[in-house]
Coordinates of C-alpha atoms in Angstrom, one line a residue:
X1 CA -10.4 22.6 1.5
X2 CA -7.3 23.2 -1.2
X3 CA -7.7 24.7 -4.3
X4 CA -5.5 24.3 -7.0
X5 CA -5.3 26.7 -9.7
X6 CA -3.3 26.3 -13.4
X7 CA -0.6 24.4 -11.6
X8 CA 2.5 23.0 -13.4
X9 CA 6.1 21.7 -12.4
X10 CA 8.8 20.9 -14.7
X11 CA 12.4 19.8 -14.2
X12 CA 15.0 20.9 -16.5
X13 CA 12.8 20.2 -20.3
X14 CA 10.4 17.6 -18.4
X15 CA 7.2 18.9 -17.6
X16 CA 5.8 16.6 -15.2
X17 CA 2.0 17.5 -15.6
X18 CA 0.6 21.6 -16.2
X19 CA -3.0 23.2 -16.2
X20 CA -4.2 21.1 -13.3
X21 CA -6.9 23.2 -11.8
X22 CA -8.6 20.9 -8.6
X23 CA -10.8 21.3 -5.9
X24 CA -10.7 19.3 -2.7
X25 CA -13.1 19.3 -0.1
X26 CA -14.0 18.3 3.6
X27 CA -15.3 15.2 4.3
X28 CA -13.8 13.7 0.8
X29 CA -10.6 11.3 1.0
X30 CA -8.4 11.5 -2.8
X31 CA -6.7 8.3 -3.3
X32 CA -3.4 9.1 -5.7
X33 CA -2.8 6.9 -8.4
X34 CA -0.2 6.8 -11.0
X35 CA 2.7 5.2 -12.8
X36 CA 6.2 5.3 -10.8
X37 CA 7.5 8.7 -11.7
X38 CA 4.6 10.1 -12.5
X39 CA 4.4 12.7 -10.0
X40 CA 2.5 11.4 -6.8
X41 CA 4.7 12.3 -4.3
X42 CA 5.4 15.6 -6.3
X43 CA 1.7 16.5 -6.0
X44 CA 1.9 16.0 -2.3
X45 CA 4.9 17.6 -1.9
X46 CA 3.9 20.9 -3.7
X47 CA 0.6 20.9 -1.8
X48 CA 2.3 20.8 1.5
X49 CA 4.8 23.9 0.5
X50 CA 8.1 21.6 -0.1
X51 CA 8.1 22.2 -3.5
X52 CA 7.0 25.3 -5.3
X53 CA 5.6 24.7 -8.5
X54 CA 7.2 26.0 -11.6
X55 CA 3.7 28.0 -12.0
X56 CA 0.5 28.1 -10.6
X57 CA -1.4 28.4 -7.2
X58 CA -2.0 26.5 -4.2
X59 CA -4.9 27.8 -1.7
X60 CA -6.0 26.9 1.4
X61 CA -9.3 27.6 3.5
X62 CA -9.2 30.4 5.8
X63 CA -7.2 29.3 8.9
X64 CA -7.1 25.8 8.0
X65 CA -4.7 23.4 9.4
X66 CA -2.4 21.1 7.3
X67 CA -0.9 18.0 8.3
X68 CA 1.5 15.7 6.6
X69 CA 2.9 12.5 6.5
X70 CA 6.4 12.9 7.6
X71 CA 9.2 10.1 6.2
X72 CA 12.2 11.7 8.0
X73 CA 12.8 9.0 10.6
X74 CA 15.5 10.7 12.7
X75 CA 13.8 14.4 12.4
X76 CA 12.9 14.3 16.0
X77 CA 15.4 12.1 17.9
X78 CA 15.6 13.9 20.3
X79 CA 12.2 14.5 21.6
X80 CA 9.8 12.1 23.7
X81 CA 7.0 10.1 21.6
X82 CA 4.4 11.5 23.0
X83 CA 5.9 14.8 22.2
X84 CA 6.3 14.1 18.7
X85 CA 2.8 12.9 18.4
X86 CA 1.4 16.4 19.9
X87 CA 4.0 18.7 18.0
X88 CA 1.9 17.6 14.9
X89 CA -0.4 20.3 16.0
X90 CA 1.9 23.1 15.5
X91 CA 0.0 25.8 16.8
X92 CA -0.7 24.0 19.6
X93 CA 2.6 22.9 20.5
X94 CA 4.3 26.9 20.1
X95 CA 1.3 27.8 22.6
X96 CA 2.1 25.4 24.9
X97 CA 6.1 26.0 24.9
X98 CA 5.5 29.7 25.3
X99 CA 2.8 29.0 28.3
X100 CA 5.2 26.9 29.2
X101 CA 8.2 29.0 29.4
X102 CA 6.4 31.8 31.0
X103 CA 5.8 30.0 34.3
X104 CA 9.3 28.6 34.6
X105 CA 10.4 32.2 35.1
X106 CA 11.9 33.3 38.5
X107 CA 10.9 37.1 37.9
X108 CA 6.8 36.6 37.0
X109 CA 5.9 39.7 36.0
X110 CA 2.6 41.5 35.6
X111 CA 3.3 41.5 31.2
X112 CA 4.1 37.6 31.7
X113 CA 0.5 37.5 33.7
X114 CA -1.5 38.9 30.9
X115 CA 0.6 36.8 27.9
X116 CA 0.4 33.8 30.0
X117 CA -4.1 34.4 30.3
X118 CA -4.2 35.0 26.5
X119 CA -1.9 31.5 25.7
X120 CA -4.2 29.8 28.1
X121 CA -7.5 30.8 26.5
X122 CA -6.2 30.0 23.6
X123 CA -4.6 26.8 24.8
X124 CA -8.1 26.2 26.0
X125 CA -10.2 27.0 22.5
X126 CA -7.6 24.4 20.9
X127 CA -8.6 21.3 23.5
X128 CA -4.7 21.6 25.2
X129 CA -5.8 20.2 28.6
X130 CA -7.1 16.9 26.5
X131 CA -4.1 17.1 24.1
X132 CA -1.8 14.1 25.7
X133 CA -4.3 12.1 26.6
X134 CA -5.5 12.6 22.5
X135 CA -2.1 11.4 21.7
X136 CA -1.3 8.6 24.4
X137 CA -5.3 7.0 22.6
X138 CA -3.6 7.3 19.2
X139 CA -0.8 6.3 20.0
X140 CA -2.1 3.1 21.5
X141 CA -4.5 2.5 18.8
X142 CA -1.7 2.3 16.3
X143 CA 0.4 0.0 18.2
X144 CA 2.7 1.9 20.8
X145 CA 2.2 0.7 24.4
X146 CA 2.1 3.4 27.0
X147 CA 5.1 2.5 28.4
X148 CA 7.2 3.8 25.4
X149 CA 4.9 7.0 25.6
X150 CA 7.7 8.9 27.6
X151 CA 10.7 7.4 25.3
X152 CA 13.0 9.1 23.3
X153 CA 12.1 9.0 19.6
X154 CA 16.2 8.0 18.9
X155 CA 15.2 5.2 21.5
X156 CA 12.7 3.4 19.1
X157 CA 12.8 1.1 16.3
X158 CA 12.2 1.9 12.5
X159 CA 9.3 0.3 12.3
X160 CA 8.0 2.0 15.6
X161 CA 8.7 4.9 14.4
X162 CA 6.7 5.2 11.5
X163 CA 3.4 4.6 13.8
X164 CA 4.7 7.4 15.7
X165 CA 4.5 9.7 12.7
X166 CA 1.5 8.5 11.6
X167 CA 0.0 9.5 15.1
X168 CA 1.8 12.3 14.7
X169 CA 0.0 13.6 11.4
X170 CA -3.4 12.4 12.4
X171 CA -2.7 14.2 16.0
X172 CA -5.5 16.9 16.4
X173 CA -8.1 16.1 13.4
X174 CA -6.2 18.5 11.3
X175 CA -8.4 20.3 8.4
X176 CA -6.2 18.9 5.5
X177 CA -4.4 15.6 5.8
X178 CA -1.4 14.5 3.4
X179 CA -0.6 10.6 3.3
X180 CA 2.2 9.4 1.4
X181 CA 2.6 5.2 1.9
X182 CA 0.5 5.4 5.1
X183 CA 0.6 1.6 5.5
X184 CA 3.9 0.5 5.0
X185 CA 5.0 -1.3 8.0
X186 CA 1.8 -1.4 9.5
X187 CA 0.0 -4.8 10.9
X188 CA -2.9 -5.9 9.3
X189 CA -4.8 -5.2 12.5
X190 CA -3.3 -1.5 12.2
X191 CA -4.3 -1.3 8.3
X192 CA -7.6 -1.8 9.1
X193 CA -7.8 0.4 12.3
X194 CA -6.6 3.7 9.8
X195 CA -8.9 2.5 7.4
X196 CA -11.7 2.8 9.8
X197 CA -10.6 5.9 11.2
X198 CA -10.0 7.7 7.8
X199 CA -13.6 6.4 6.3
X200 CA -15.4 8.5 9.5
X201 CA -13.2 11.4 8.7
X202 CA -15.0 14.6 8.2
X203 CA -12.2 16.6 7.0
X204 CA -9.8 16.5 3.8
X205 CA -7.7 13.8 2.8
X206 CA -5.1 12.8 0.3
X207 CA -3.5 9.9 0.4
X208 CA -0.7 7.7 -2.0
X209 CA -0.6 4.5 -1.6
X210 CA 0.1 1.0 -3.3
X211 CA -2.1 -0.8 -1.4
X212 CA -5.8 -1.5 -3.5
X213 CA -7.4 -2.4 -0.2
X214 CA -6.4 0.1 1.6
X215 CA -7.4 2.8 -1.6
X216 CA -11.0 1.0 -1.7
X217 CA -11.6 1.3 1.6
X218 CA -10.8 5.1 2.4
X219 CA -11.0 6.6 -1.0
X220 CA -14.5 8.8 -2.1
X221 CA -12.6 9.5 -5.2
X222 CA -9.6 8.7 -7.8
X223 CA -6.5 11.7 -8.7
X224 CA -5.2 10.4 -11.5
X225 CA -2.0 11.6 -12.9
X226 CA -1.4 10.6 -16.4
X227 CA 0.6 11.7 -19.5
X228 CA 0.8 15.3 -18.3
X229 CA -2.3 15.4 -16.9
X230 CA -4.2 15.3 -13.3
X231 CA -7.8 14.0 -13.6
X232 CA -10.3 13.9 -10.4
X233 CA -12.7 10.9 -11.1
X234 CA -16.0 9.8 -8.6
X235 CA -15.3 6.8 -7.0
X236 CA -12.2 4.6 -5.1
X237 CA -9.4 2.6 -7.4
X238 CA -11.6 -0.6 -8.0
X239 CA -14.2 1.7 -9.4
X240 CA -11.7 3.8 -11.4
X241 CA -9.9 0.5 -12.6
X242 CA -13.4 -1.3 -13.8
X243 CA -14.9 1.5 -15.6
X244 CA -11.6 2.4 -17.2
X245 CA -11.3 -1.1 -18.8
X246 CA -14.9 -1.0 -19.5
X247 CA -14.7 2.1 -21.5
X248 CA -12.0 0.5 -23.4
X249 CA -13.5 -2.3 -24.2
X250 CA -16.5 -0.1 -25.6
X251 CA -14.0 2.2 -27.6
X252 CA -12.5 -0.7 -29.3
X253 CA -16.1 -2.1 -30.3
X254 CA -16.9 0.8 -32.8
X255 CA -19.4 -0.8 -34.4
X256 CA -21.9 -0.6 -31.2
X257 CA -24.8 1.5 -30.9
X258 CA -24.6 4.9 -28.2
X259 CA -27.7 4.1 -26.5
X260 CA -26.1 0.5 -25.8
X261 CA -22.9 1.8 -24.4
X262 CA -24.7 4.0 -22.3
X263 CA -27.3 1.6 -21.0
X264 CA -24.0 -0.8 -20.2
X265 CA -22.1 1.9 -18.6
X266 CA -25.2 2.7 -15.9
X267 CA -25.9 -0.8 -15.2
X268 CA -22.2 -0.8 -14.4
X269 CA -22.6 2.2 -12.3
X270 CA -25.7 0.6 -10.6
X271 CA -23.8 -2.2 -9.6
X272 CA -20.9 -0.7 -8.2
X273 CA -22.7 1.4 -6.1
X274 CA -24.9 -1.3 -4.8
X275 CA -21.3 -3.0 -4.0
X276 CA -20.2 0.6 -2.2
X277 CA -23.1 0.5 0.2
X278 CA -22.4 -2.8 1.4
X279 CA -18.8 -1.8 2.8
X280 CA -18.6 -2.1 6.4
X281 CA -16.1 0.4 6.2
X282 CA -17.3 3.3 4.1
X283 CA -20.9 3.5 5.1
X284 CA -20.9 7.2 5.8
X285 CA -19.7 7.4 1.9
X286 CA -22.5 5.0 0.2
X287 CA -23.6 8.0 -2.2
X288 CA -19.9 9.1 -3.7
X289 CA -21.2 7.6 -6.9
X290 CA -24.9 9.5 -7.1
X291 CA -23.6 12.7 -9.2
X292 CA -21.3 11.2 -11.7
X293 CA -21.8 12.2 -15.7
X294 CA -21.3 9.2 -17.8
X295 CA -19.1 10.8 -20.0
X296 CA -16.8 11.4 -17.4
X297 CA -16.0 7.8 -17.7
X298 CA -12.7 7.3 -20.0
X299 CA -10.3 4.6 -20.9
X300 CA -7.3 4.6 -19.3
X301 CA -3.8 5.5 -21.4
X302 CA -2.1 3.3 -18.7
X303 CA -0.2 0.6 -20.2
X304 CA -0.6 -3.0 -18.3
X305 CA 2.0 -5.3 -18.5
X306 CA 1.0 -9.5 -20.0
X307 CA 1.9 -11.4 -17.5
X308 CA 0.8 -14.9 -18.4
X309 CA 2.0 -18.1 -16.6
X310 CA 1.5 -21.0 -18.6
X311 CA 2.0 -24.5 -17.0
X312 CA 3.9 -27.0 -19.0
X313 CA 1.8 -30.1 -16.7
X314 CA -0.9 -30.2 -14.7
X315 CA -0.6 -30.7 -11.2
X316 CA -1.1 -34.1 -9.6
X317 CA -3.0 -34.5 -5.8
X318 CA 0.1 -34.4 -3.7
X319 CA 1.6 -30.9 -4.3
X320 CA 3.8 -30.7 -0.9
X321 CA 4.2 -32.6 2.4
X322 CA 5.9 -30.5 5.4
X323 CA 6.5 -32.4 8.1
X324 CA 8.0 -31.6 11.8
X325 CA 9.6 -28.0 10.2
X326 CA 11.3 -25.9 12.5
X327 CA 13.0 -22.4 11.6
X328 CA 15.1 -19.8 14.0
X329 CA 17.1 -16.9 13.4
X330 CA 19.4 -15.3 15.8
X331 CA 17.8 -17.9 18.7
X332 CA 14.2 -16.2 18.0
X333 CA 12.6 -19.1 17.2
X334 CA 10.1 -17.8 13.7
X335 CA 8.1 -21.4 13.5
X336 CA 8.1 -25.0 14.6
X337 CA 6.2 -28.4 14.3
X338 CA 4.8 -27.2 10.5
X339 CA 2.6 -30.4 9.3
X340 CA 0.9 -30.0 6.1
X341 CA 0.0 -31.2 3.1
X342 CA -0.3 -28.8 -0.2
X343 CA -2.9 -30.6 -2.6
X344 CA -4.4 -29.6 -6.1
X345 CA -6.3 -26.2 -6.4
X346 CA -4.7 -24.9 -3.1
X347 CA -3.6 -21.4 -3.4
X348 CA -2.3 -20.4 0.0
X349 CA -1.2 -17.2 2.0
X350 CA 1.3 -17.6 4.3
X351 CA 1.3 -14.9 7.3
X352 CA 3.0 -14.3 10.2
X353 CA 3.6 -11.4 13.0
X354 CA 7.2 -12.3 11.9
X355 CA 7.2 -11.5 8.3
X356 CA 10.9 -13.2 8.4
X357 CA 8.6 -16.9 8.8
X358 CA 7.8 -16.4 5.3
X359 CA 10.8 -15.7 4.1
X360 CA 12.7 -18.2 6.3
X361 CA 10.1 -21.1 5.1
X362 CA 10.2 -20.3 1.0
X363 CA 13.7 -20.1 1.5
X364 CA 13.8 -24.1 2.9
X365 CA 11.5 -25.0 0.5
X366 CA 13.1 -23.6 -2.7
X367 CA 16.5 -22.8 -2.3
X368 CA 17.7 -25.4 0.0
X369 CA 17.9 -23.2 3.0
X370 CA 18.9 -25.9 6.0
X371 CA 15.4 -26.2 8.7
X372 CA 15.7 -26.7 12.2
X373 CA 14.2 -30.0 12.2
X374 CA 11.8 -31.0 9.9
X375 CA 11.5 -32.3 6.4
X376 CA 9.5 -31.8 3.1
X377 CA 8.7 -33.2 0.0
X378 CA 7.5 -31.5 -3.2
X379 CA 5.2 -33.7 -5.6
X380 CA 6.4 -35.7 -8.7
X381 CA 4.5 -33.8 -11.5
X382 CA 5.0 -30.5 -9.4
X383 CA 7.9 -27.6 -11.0
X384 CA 7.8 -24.6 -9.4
X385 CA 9.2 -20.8 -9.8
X386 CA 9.9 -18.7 -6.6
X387 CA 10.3 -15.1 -6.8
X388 CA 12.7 -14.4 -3.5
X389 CA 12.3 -11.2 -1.1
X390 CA 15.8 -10.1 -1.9
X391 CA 16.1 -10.3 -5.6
X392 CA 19.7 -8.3 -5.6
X393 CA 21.6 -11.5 -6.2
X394 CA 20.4 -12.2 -9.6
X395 CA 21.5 -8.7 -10.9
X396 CA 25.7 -7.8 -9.8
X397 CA 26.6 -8.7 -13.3
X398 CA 26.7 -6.0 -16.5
X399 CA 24.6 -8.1 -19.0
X400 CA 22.5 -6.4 -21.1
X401 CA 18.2 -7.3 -19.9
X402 CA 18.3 -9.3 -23.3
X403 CA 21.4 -11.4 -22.5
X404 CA 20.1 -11.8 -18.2
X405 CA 17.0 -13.2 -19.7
X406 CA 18.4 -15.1 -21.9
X407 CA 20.5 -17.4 -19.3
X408 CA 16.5 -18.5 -18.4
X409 CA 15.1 -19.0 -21.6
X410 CA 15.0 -22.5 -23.7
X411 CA 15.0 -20.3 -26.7
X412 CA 18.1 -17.9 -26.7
X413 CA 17.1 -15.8 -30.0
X414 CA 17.0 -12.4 -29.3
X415 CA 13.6 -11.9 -30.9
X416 CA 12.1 -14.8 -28.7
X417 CA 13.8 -13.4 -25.3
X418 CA 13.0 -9.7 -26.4
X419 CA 9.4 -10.7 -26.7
X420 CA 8.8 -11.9 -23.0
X421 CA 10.6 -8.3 -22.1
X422 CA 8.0 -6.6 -24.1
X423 CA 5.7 -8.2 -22.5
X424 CA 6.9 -6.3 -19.5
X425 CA 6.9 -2.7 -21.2
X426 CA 11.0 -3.1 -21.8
X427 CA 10.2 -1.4 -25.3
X428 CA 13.0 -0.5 -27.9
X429 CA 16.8 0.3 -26.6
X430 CA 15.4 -0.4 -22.9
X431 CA 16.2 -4.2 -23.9
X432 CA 20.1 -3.6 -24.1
X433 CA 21.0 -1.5 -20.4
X434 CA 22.6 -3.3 -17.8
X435 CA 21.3 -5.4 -15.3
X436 CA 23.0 -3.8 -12.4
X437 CA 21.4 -0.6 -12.7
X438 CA 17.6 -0.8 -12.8
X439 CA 15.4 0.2 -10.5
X440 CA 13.6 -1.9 -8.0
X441 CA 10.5 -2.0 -10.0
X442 CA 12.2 -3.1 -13.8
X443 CA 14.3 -5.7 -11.7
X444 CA 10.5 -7.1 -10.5
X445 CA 9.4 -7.5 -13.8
X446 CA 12.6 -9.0 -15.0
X447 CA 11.8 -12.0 -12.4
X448 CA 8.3 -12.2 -13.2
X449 CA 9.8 -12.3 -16.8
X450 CA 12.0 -15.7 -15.7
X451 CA 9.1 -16.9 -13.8
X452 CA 7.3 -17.0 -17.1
X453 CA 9.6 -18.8 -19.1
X454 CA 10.0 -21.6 -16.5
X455 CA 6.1 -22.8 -17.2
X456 CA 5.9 -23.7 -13.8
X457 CA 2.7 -25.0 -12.1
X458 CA 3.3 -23.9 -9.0
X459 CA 4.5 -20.1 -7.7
X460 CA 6.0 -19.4 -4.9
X461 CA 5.9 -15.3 -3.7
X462 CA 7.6 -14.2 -1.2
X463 CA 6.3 -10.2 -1.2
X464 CA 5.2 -9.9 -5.1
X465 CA 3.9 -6.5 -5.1
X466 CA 6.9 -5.0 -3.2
X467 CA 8.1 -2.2 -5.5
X468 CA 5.7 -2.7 -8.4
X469 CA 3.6 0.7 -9.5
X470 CA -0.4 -0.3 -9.3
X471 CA -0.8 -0.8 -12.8
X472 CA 2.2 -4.3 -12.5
X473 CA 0.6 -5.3 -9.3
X474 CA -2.7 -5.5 -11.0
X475 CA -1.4 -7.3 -14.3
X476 CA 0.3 -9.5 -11.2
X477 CA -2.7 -10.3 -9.7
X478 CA -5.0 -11.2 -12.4
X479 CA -2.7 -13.4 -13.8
X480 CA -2.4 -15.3 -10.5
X481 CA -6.1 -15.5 -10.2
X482 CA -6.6 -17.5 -13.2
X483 CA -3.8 -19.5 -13.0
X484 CA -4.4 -22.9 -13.2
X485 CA -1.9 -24.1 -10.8
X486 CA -1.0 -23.8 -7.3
X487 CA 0.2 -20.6 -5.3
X488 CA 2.2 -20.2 -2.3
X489 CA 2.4 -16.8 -1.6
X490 CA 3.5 -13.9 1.2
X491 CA 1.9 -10.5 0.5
X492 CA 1.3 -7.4 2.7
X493 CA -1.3 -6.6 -0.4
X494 CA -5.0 -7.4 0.9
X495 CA -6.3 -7.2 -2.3
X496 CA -3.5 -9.9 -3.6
X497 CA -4.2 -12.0 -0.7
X498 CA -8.3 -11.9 -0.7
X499 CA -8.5 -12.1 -4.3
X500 CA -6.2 -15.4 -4.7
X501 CA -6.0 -17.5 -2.1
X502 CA -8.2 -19.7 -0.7
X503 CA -6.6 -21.3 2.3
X504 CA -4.6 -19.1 4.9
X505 CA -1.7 -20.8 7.4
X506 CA -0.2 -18.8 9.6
X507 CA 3.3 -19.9 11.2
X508 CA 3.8 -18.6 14.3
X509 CA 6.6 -19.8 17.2
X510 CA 4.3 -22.6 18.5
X511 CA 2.6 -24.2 15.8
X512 CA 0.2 -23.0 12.4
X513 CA -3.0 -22.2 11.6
X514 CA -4.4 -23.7 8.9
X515 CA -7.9 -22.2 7.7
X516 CA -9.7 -23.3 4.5
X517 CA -11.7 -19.6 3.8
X518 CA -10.9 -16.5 2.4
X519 CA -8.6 -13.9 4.0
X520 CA -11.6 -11.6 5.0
X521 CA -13.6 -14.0 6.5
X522 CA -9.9 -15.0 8.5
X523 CA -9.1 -11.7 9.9
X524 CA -13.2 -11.6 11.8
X525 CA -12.6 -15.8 12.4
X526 CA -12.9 -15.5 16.4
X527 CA -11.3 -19.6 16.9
X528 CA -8.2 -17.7 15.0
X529 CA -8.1 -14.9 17.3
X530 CA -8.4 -17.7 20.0
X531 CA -5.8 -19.9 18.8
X532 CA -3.3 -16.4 17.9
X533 CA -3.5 -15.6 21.7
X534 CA -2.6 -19.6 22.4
X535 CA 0.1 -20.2 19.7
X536 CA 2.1 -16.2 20.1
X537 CA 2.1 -16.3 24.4
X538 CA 2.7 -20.1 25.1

């Protein structure tokens, strides 16, 4: 449990949000939502005693354990994985290093005797005898083999690294858990593994993350941090989202009745519930929804950005022909002997266990990249606009936003340009700063800004909801969903990926597969599974 009590934190004359008076409790998981900068991480941080708040308190229950996420990757170099992983339990691990020092003495004496019972009985009340074998079974489960148990952290790869420390927090059930990004770098296999475990978990959670899925599936509740302020809402991000836009809707209809409103807003309620008990993962959480007032139920002050794509033709039947394509980097061979055809109405997710496929094969396709073997053919009627991985090229210059877009634009009048900006919450004097200093998020909306002046009818995404806050991502995503055209698209968002697509092909090193059904229904497909074991260990 964590109590928080008239908190506030301000930097220099910013207040970042104040009065925030929350109550979290066991066997609840708070999924943290808010605009970039708004103060997610801050929360987190402040919670786990980094930061101290400019005012306010922060209590915990009575000899409750906190864990958190850690993001230093080289804070324990030195020490073996499986180390790491059981040093999460810091208790623990001080009982076991002073048990352990007290035997390695020469001169035993009868003081180090008694010290050395206590440590073990307390050793023994905190499961220690069960403690690596705990660690090597979450260890595994997140993707480290046993045989890199005994490594050196310094030893391992970035990527390896942040499963470590994910085992590492999760190490020991503590009583509060603290999650900021959990999934990034993960698998999909891995996503839905900590989705899984965190939906059974009886304890406290927090958790940030960009990922919709992975917020759905975990989450009992919404913290939202908005304008100043830190609301606690019933129900995961979908829920928050719907019945946000719902209530809008309803304010901006003035002239309807109460009793209608409310009869709409419990239907709504009735259905989303009916929805939550269907979830294979959150079963133990079917009834998150039972005690929620009505009027708790607010529009959002979240501003969405219009993205609207806006084909200049329709597609014709033959979109793109791949035949024979082969791609390697560094002699790792990434995918070979791609044949397929891209016809009308496909909307396709590319995946991989080599996330640098996707790239590799957009790349080919769009910007001339030079195959291994292979060839391909886009369509006659078919004009497409790619957003790339690695976006940095298209911003080393010192133009003003209003004179980058403006190279894109068939109409070069400030008031034409300035209006697709606008569209993507560049407001006021934000039009005229310099390209090469944005951050990673304004220089995503500045290409989905290009993308929709092109009027393409077909999009091409390598990784579209990389560094976009939730409130882009979703803008992003229901735009693409009732696009009339065709999508060929690489996302580590679920929600992006089971929402849009309807045909999956995976490249591996062997060969694809090519699937016509949803992403869900291609992650349980057992002849995929089959064919994954065949095509990755030929």
């Amino acid at each position: 449990m964590i109590i928080v009590s008239d908190l506030a934190i301000q930097f220099g004359k910013r207040i970042l949000f104040q009065d925030v008076n929350l109550k979290f409790t066991a066997g609840n998981c708070y999924g943290v939502i808010g605009a970039n900068g708004a103060g997610k991480s801050t929360l987190l941080r402040m919670l786990s005693g980094d930061l101290e708040p400019t005012r306010g308190t922060i209590t915990f229950g009575h000899n409750e354990r906190l864990s958190v996420l850690k993001q230093d990757h080289f804070e324990f170099d030195e020490f073996t994985v499986i180390d790491t992983v059981m040093m999460g339990h810091d208790k623990l691990w001080k009982v076991k290093e002073e048990k352990d020092a007290i035997y390695a003495k020469e001169d035993f004496t009868e003081e180090d005797g008694i010290r050395a019972s206590e440590l073990e009985e307390q050793f023994a009340e905190m499961d220690g005898w069960n403690a690596e074998s705990d660690a090597a079974s979450l260890l595994s489960s997140l993707g480290i083999k046993e045989e890199f148990h005994y490594t050196l952290m310094k030893d391992m790869s970035g990527k390896e690294k942040v499963r470590i420390l994910l085992a590492r927090a999760l190490f020991g059930k503590p009583d509060n858990l603290l999650l900021d990004e959990p999934t990034n770098d993960l698998d999909i296999d891995t996503i839905r593994w900590l989705e899984n475990y965190l939906a059974d978990y009886e304890n406290t959670v927090l958790v940030v993350s960009h990922d919709r899925h992975f917020l759905d599936a975990v989450s009992t509740h919404t913290i939202d941090i908005d304008y100043g302020k830190i609301q606690m809402f019933a129900g995961n991000y979908s829920f928050w989202y719907e019945s946000s836009q719902l209530a809008l809707r309803q304010q901006q209809m003035q002239n309807k009745k109460a009793e209608e409103k409310k009869k709409e807003l419990e239907e709504f309620i009735r259905r989303f519930s009916a929805n939550v008990a269907k979830s294979k993962q959150a079963t133990s959480r079917r009834k998150m929804l039972e005690k929620l007032n009505i009027e708790e139920i607010k529009p959002s002050t979240r501003k969405y950005p219009g993205i609207i794509f806006t084909p200049e033709r329709e597609p014709g039947n033959m979109v793109l022909e791949v035949k024979g394509l082969a791609a390697s980097v560094d002699g790792v061979t990434l995918f070979k002997d791609l044949n397929f055809n891209v016809e009308k109405d496909d909307k396709i997710a590319f995946v991989s266990r080599d996330p640098r496929a996707m790239t590799a094969f957009f790349e080919i396709i769009c910007n001339g990249a030079t195959p291994d073997a292979g060839t391909f053919k886009w369509g006659q009627t078919i004009t497409s606009a790619y957003l790339p991985l690695d976006n940095s090229g298209f911003f080393n210059t010192d133009m003003s936003l209003v004179d980058w877009l403006s190279q894109y634009s068939p109409d070069t009048t400030e008031s034409f340009v300035r209006g697709y900006l606008g569209r993507m919450l560049f407001a006021g004097e934000e039009i005229y700063k310099k390209a090469s200093v944005i951050s990673g998020g304004e220089k995503m909306r500045c290409m989905i800004s290009r993308m929709m002046l092109k009027n393409a009818n077909c999009m091409v995404l390598d990784s579209p909801a990389n560094h976009l806050d939730l409130e882009s991502i979703q803008a992003f995503n229901n735009s693409l969903k009732s696009f009339k055209g065709n999508v060929l698209m690489a996302s580590h968002d679920h929600e992006f990926i089971s929402s849009v697509c309807n045909r999956i092909i995976e490249l591996t090193p062997n060969g694809i597969i090519d699937k016509v059904e949803n992403y869900d229904d291609y992650l349980d497909d057992a002849n995929v599974r089959a064919a994954q074991e065949r095509l990755y260990n030929v």
